[in-house]
XYZ file of C-alpha atoms in Angstrom:
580
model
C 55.193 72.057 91.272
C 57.854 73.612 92.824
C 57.675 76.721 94.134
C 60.450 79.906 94.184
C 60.185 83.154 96.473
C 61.634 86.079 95.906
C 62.922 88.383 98.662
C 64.641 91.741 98.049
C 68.043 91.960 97.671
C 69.276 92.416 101.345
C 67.421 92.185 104.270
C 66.257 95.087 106.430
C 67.475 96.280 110.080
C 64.336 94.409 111.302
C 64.936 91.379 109.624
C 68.608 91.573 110.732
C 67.203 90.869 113.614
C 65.124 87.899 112.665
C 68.106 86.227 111.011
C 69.564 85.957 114.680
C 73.255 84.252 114.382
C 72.831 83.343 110.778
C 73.289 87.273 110.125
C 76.241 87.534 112.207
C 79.254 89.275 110.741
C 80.747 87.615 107.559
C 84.410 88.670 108.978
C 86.127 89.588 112.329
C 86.288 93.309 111.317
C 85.549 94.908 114.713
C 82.359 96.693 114.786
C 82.516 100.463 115.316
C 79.797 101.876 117.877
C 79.639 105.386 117.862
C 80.513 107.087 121.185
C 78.867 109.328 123.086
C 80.735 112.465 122.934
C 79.209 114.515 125.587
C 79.535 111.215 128.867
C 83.370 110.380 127.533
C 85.955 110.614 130.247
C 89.687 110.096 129.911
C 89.500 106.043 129.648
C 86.651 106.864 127.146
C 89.111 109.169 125.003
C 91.876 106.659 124.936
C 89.392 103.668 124.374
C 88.072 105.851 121.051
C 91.525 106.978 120.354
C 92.773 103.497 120.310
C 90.070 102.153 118.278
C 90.352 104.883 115.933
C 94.218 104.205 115.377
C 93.253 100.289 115.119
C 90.633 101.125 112.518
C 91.637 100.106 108.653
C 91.520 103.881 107.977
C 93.852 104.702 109.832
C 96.272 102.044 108.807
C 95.310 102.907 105.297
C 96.148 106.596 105.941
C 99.415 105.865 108.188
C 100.457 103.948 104.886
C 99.749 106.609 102.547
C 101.717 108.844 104.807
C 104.541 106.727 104.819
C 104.682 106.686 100.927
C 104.157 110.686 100.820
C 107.114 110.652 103.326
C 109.729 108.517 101.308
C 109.432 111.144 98.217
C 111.874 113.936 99.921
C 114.135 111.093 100.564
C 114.439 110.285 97.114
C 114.447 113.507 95.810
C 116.173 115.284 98.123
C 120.387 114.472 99.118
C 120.312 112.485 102.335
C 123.548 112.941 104.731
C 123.722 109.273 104.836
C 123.913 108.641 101.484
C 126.401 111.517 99.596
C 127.404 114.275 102.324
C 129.054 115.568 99.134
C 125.476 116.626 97.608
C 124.384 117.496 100.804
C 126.960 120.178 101.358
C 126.784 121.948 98.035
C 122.938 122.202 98.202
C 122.929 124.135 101.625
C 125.919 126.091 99.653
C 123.701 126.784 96.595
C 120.381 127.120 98.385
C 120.837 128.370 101.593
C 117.782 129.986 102.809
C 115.822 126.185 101.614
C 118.718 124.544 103.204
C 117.945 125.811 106.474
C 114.464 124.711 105.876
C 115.269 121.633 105.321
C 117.482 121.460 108.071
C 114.847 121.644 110.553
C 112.720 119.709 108.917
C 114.815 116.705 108.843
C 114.796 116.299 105.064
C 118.083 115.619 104.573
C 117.957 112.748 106.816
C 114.414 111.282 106.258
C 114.359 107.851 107.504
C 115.969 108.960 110.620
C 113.711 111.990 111.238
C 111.135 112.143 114.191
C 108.425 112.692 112.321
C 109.197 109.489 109.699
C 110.448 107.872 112.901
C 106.220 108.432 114.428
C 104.224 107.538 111.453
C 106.596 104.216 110.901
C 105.690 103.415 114.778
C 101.779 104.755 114.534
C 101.483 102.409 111.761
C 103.094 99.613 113.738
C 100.856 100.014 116.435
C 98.192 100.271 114.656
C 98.357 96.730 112.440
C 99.192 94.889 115.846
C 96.219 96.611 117.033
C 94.373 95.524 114.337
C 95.712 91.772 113.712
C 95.688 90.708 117.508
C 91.879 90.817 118.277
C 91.025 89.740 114.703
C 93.158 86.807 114.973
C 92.116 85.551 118.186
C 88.165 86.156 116.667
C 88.629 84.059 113.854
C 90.802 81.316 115.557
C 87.174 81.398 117.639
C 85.099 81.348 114.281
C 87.401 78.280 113.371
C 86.483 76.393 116.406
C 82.802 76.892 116.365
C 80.072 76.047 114.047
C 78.087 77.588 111.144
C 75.111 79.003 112.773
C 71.997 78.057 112.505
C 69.445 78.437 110.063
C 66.882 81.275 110.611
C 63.519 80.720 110.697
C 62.423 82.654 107.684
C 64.948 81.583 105.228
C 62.987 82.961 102.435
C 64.016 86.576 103.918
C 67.244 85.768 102.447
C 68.529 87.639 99.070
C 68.776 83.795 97.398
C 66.919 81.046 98.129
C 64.527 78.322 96.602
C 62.095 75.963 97.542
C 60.312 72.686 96.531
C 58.192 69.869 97.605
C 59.922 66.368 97.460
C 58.633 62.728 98.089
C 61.969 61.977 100.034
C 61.910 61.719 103.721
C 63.254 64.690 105.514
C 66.309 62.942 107.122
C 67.594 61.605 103.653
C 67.371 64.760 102.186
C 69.785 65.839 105.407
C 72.101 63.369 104.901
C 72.577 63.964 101.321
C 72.611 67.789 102.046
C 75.541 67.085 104.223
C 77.615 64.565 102.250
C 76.907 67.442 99.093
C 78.126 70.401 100.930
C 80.939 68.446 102.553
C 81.842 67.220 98.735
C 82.052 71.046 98.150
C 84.438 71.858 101.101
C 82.023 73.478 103.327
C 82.425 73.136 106.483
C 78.634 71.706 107.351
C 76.473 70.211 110.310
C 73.087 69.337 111.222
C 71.759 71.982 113.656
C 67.724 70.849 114.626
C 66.059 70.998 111.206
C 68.423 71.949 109.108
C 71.878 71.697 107.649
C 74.173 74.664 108.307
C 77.148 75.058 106.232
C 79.915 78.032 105.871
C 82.743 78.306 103.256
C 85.241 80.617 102.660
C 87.656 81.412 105.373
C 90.306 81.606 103.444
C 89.006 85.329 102.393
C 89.421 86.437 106.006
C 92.815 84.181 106.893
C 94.268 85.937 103.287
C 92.669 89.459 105.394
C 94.982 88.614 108.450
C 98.221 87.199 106.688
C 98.301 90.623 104.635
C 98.417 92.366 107.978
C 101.378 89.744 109.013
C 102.968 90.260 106.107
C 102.787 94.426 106.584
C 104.194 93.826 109.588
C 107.061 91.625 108.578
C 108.262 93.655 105.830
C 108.221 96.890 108.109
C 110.056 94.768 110.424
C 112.536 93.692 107.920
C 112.974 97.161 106.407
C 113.926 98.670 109.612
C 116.513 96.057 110.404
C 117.749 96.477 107.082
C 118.201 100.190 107.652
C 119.819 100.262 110.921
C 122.037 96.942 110.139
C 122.684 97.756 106.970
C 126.313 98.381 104.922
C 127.200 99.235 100.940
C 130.978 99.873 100.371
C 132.798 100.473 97.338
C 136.255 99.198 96.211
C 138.126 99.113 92.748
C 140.436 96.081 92.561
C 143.518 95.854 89.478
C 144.406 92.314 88.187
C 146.083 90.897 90.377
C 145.051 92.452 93.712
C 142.812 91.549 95.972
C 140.135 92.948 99.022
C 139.460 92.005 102.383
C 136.124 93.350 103.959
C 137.379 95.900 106.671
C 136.686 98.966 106.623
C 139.913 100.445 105.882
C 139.893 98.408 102.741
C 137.117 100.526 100.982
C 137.724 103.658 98.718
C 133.995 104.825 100.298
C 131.642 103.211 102.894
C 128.197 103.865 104.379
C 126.050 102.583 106.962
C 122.787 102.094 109.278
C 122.952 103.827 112.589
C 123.122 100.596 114.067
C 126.291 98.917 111.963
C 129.885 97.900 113.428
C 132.631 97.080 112.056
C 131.866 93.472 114.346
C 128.692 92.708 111.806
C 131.135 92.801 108.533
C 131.363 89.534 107.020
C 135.042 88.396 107.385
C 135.924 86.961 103.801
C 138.440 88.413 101.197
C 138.945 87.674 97.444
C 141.855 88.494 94.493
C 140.959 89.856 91.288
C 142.820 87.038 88.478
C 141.083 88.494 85.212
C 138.415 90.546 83.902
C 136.945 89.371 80.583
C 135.060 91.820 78.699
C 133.708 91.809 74.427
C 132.216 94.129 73.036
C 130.104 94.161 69.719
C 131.937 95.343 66.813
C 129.120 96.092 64.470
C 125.815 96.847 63.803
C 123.671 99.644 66.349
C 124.319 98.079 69.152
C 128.774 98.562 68.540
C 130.642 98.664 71.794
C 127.987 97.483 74.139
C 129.172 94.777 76.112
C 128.624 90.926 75.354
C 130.876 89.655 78.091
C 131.491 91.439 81.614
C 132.599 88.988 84.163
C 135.241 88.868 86.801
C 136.971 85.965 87.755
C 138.081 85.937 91.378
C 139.985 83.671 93.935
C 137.750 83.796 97.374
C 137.989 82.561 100.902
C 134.958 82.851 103.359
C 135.682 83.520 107.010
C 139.396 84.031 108.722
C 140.557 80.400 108.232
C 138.586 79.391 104.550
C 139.673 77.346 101.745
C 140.315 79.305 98.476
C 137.628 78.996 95.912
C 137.012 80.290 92.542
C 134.359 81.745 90.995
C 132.928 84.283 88.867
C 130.876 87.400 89.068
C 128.985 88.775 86.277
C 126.320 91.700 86.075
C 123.594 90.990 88.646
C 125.138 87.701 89.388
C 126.717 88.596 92.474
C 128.964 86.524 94.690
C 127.177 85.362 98.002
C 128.803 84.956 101.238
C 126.688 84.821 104.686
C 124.506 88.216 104.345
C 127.044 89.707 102.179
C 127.066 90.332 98.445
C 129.971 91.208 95.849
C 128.324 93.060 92.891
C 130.571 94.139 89.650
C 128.954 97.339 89.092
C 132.501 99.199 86.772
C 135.220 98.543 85.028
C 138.295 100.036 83.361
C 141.856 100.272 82.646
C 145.367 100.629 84.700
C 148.426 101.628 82.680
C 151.753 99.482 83.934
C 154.091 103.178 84.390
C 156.867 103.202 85.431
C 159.196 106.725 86.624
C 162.582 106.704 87.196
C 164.574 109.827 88.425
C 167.481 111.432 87.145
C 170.270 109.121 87.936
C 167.916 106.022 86.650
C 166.702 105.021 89.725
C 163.079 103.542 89.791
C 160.837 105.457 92.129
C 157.698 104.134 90.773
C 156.248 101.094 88.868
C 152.749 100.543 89.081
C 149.333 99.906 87.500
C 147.677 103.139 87.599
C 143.505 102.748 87.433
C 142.448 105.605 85.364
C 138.109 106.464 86.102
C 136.392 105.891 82.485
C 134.450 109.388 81.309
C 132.181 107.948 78.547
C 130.784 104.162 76.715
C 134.442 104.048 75.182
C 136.373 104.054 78.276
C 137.997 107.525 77.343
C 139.595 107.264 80.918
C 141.936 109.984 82.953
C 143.301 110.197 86.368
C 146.866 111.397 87.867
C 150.062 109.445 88.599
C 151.718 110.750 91.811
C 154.906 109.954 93.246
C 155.710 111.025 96.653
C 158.625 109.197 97.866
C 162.016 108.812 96.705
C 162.529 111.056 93.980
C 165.399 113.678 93.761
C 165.935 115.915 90.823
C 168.854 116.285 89.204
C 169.954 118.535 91.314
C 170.013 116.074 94.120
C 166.794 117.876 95.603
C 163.884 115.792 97.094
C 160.918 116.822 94.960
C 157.390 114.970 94.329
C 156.085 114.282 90.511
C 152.545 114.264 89.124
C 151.248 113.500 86.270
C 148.092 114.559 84.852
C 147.120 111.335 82.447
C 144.198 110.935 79.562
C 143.999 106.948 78.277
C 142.214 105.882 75.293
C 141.785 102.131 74.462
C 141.440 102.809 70.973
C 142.843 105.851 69.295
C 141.354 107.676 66.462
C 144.972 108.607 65.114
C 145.847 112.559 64.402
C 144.019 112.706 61.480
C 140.772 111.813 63.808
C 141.506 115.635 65.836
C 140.055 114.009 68.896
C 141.485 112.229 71.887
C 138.867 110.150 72.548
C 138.314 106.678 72.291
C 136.872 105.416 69.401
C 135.787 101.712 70.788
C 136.208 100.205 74.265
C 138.402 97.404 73.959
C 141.939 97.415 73.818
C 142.640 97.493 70.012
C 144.876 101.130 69.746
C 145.281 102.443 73.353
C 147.548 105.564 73.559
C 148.070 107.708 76.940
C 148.908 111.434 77.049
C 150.864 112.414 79.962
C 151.857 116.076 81.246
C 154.075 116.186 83.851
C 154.390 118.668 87.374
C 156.637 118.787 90.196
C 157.144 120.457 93.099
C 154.734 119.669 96.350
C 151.562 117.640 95.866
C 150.324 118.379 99.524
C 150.010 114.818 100.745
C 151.717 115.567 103.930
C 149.451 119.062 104.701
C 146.817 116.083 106.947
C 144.254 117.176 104.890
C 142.454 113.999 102.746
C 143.320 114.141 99.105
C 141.827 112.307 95.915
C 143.742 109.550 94.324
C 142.299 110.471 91.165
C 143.405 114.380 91.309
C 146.285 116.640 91.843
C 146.658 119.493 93.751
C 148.611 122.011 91.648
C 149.035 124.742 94.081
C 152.406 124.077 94.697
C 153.334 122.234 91.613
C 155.085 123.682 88.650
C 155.110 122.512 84.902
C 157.644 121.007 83.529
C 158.258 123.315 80.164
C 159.277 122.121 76.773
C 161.814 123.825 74.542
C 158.974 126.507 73.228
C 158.192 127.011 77.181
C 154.634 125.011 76.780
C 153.290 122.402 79.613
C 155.276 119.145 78.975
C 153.182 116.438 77.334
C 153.530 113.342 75.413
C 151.515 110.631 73.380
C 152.811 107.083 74.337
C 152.136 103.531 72.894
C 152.689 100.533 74.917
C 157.127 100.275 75.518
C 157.630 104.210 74.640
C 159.046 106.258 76.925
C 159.167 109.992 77.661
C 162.554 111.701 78.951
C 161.418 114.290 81.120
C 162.932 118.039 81.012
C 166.824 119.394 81.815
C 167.721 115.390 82.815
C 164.853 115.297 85.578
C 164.442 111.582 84.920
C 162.053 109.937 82.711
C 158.654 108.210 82.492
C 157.734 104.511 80.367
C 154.247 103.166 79.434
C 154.773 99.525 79.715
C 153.952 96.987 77.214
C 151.035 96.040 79.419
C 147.593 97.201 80.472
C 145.663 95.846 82.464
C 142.025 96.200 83.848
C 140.699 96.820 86.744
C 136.839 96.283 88.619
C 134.834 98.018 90.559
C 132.808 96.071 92.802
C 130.173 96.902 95.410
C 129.812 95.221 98.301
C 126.465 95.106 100.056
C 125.413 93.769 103.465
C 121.631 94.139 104.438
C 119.623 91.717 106.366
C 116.752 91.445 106.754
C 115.908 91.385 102.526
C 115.274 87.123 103.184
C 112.449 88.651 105.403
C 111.524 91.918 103.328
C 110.828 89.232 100.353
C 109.115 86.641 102.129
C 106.497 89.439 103.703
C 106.152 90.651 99.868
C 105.234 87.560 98.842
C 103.100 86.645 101.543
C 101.191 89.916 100.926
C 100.465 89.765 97.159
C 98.772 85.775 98.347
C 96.655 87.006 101.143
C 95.383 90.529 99.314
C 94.425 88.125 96.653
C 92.582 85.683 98.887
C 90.747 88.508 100.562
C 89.466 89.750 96.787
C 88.803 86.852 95.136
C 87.558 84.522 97.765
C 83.979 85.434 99.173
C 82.754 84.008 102.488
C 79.317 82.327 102.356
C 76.856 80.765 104.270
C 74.149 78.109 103.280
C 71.174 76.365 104.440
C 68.939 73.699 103.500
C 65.930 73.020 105.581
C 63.835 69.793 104.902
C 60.793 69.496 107.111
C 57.231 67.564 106.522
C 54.544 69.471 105.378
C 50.643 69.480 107.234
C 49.783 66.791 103.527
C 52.781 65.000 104.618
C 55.354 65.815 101.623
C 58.432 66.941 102.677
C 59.380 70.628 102.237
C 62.731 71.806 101.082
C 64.149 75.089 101.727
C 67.479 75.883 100.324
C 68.379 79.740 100.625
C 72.570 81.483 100.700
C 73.909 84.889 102.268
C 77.216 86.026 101.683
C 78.982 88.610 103.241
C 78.331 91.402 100.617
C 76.416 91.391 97.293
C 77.868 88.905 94.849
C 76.475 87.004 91.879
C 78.124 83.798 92.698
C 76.242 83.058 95.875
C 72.824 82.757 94.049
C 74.411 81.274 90.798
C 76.463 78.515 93.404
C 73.170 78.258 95.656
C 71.343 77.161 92.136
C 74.126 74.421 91.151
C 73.490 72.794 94.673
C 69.961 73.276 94.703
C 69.833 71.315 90.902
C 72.160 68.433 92.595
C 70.557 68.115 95.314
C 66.944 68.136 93.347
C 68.308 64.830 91.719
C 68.421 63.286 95.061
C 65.337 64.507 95.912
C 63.079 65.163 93.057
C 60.800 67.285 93.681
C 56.874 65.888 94.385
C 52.933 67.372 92.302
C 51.356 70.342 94.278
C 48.113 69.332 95.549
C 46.254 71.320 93.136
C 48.123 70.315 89.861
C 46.039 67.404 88.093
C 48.180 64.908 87.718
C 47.347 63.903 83.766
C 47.293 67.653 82.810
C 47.273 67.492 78.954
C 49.178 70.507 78.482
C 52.306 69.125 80.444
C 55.457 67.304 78.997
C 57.322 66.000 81.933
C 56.096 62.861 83.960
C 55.036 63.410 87.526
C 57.202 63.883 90.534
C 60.408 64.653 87.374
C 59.910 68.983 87.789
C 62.776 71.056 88.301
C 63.170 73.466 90.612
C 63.462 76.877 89.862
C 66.917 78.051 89.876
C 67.720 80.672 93.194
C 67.181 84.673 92.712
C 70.164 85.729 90.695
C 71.169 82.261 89.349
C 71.492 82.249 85.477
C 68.817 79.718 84.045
């Protein structure tokens, strides 16, 4: 009969030593001795230092750190990002401000102490990956070990006496294991095979991958550029800087790493839904643009729709807004056009209730003769209620009523004080209102053609027959995101490998016994505690059986009445842990 010996479930210290090579380490984690304290000198210190900051730990820990770190920078206003924010939360906290000042947390990624955990954790995966690597490109090139010389010591094994000759039962061992992907070999009386290297080669690539994507990330930050520009029908962009209406960058950027490529705006197409819950969100939202790539390109078109951006080299053209720009036109008081333009009004709500100012700075004279500058304060709805509605606000946000109130200034707008002014407000402190006949601010509703005849013949103002839209489109520039990706991906693989894929080790010994009969020893070890090494020892052990069927014990009658099974047909019992 054959015969099955259990073992407890891992071996002891001592027997550790017994299994010689075959207990070896299961991965090329370096092994951690501890030091002793009291004989360390300074090369001892840095030796422990560095081999604490190559430990997993401490990589694990530099990581979390890293995480814990980003939160102000999200939270917080970085001067990178909105000086705007920054400037009225030192004005409205300014006791925390000054904290935060000298903490860095209004610059985060650029702060020392952001800027020494990034590096520390740098350090500490190449640490980590170089040795590693180099010990497994060694386990690669070498051999399974050999089998120890008490392999029932092992958590599973099994045993069993066959009729076959011990060298078939090699060769069959081998061609099996081989069949299974292990990588196997005869080594003196036994086979030695080893599977699962993937686990550890999914271990290292993770590491890689770390290490790419922090790579990637910081190039992306220092490279980087994100620039903002509204374009009318009609007009058009080119990618320098003086082209945006606001630009940011990495600490690294020039205006030599912008993309040269430029584009016109033809149309913008938007529908809305007219009914039902969902009336007035948008069906339709595209651009359609005319683009060249580089200084001497061909024209092309194309479109750009919601998160289907236009791609050129590393940049990227997003449509992120859109809206609408009254055709007005302002002549002054002996007829003379002084300004016809589209004027892009900024949307305030899901209906494109839009406002913004007119200004015209050159060219106008009063009727008086007198050099003046005009401003209008305008309010544009696409679709108007009507009076009876008592609201000027849109009421749906295509172009189906649209109506614009205008109340009109003059005097000085301040564009020639030097200091920067918004093209979407006026400066009234040196502007006066133009007064009606019951001394009120000047203001009119217009439709599309009507015109408004401004105040004691100052000249007059026309909404023209046509509207048209305008885009808002963000242009982005940050390399490195190819890379960033790529290390993602790579990461998710290898932290799977390393979970789901166990390394293992396996034996089979066949050797004659003192009667003769050959002996058959199969037993597994696996680098920690896992049902599937005894339940994958028992499915080789059963194949294998059935090349080597297993042979009567000595002391078994051969005719026993109470058996069933025909001699030399048993079946070995399945390994420790194996489900029967």
């Amino acid at each position: 009969m054959s015969k099955t010996t259990a073992s407890d479930p891992a071996p002891s210290p001592a027997e550790d030593q017994d299994l010689g090579a075959a207990g070896s380490q299961l991965s090329t984690a370096p092994k951690e001795d501890l030091p002793n304290l009291p004989a360390l000198g300074v090369i001892g210190w840095a030796r422990w230092f560095w081999r604490q900051l190559t430990s997993m730990r401490v990589a694990l820990l530099l990581l979390l750190l890293l995480s814990l770190g980003a939160i102000p920078g999200s939270l917080i206003p970085q001067s990178g990002v909105d000086e705007t924010k920054v400037a009225d939360f030192r004005k409205s906290h300014e006791t925390l401000g000054d904290i935060y000042d000298k903490l860095g947390l209004f610059h985060v990624y650029g702060s020392v102490w952001f800027s020494a955990i990034y590096i520390l954790l740098f350090i500490s995966l190449i640490g980590c990956i170089v040795p590693r690597t180099w010990q497994f490109v060694g386990q690669l090139r070498g051999r399974p070990p050999g089998a120890p010389k008490r392999l029932n010591r092992l958590p599973a094994h099994t045993t069993w006496r066959t009729t076959a000759e011990p060298e078939q039962v090699h060769r069959a061992a081998l061609a099996l294991l081989k069949k299974r992907r292990f990588r196997a070999h005869l080594a003196g009386d036994a086979v030695a095979a080893e599977k699962g290297y993937v686990r550890e080669l999914g271990n290292l690539v993770f590491h890689i991958a770390l290490i790419v994507m922090l790579v990637a990330f910081a190039w992306g930050q220092l490279y980087k550029s994100e620039g903002n520009k509204l374009v009318v029908e009609g007009q058009g962009f080119s990618n320098t800087l003086t082209q945006y209406d606001d630009f940011k960058s990495g600490n690294l950027f020039t205006s030599d790493d912008l993309v040269p490529f430029s584009f016109n705006l033809k149309k913008f197409t938007g529908t809305y839904e007219r009914t039902g819950p969902n009336k007035g969100t948008p069906r339709v939202y595209k651009a359609d643009l005319t683009y060249s790539a580089g200084p001497y390109g061909k024209d092309e078109n194309t479109t750009v729709q919601v998160n289907h951006p236009l791609e050129i080299d590393d940049s990227k053209v997003y449509l992120v807004s859109h809206g609408y720009a009254p055709v007005i036109t302002v002549r002054d008081a002996q007829g003379k056009v002084v300004y016809d333009d589209a004027v892009p009004l900024l949307p305030l709500d899901a209906n494109v209730t839009s406002s913004g100012v007119v200004k015209v700075l050159d060219g106008y004279r009063n009727a008086e003769g007198k050099k003046e500058q005009l401003g209008f304060n305008a309010f544009f709805v696409p679709t108007f209620g009507g009076h009876a509605s008592g609201t000027m606000l849109s009421q749906f946000p295509a172009l189906d009523s649209p109506v614009l109130a205008l109340s009109a200034y003059h005097g000085d707008l301040g564009a020639d004080s030097g200091i920067p002014q918004s093209v979407y407000q006026m400066d009234k402190t040196n502007m006066k209102e133009f007064k009606d006949s019951k001394g009120k601010l000047f203001k009119r509703l217009l439709r599309p053609g009507d015109s408004m005849t401004l105040p004691n013949g100052a000249g007059s103002v026309t909404f023209g027959k046509t509207v048209k839209e305008w885009a808002g489109f963000q242009v982005v520039q940050e390399p490195g995101g190819g890379w960033a990706l790529t290390g993602a991906v790579a990461a998710i693989g290898g932290l799977a490998a390393s979970l789901f894929i166990q390394r293992r080790r396996v034996w089979v010994r066949a050797v004659r016994g003192a009667d003769g009969v050959t002996v058959v020893e199969m037993a597994g070890l696996g680098r920690s505690e896992s049902a599937k090494v005894p339940e994958e020892l028992g499915d080789l052990a059963g194949i294998l059986y059935d090349q080597a069927p297993g042979a009567p014990d000595p002391d078994d009658p051969a005719d026993s009445p109470d058996t069933d099974q025909e001699p030399g047909t048993e079946t070995p019992v399945p390994a420790e842990g194996a489900e029967k």
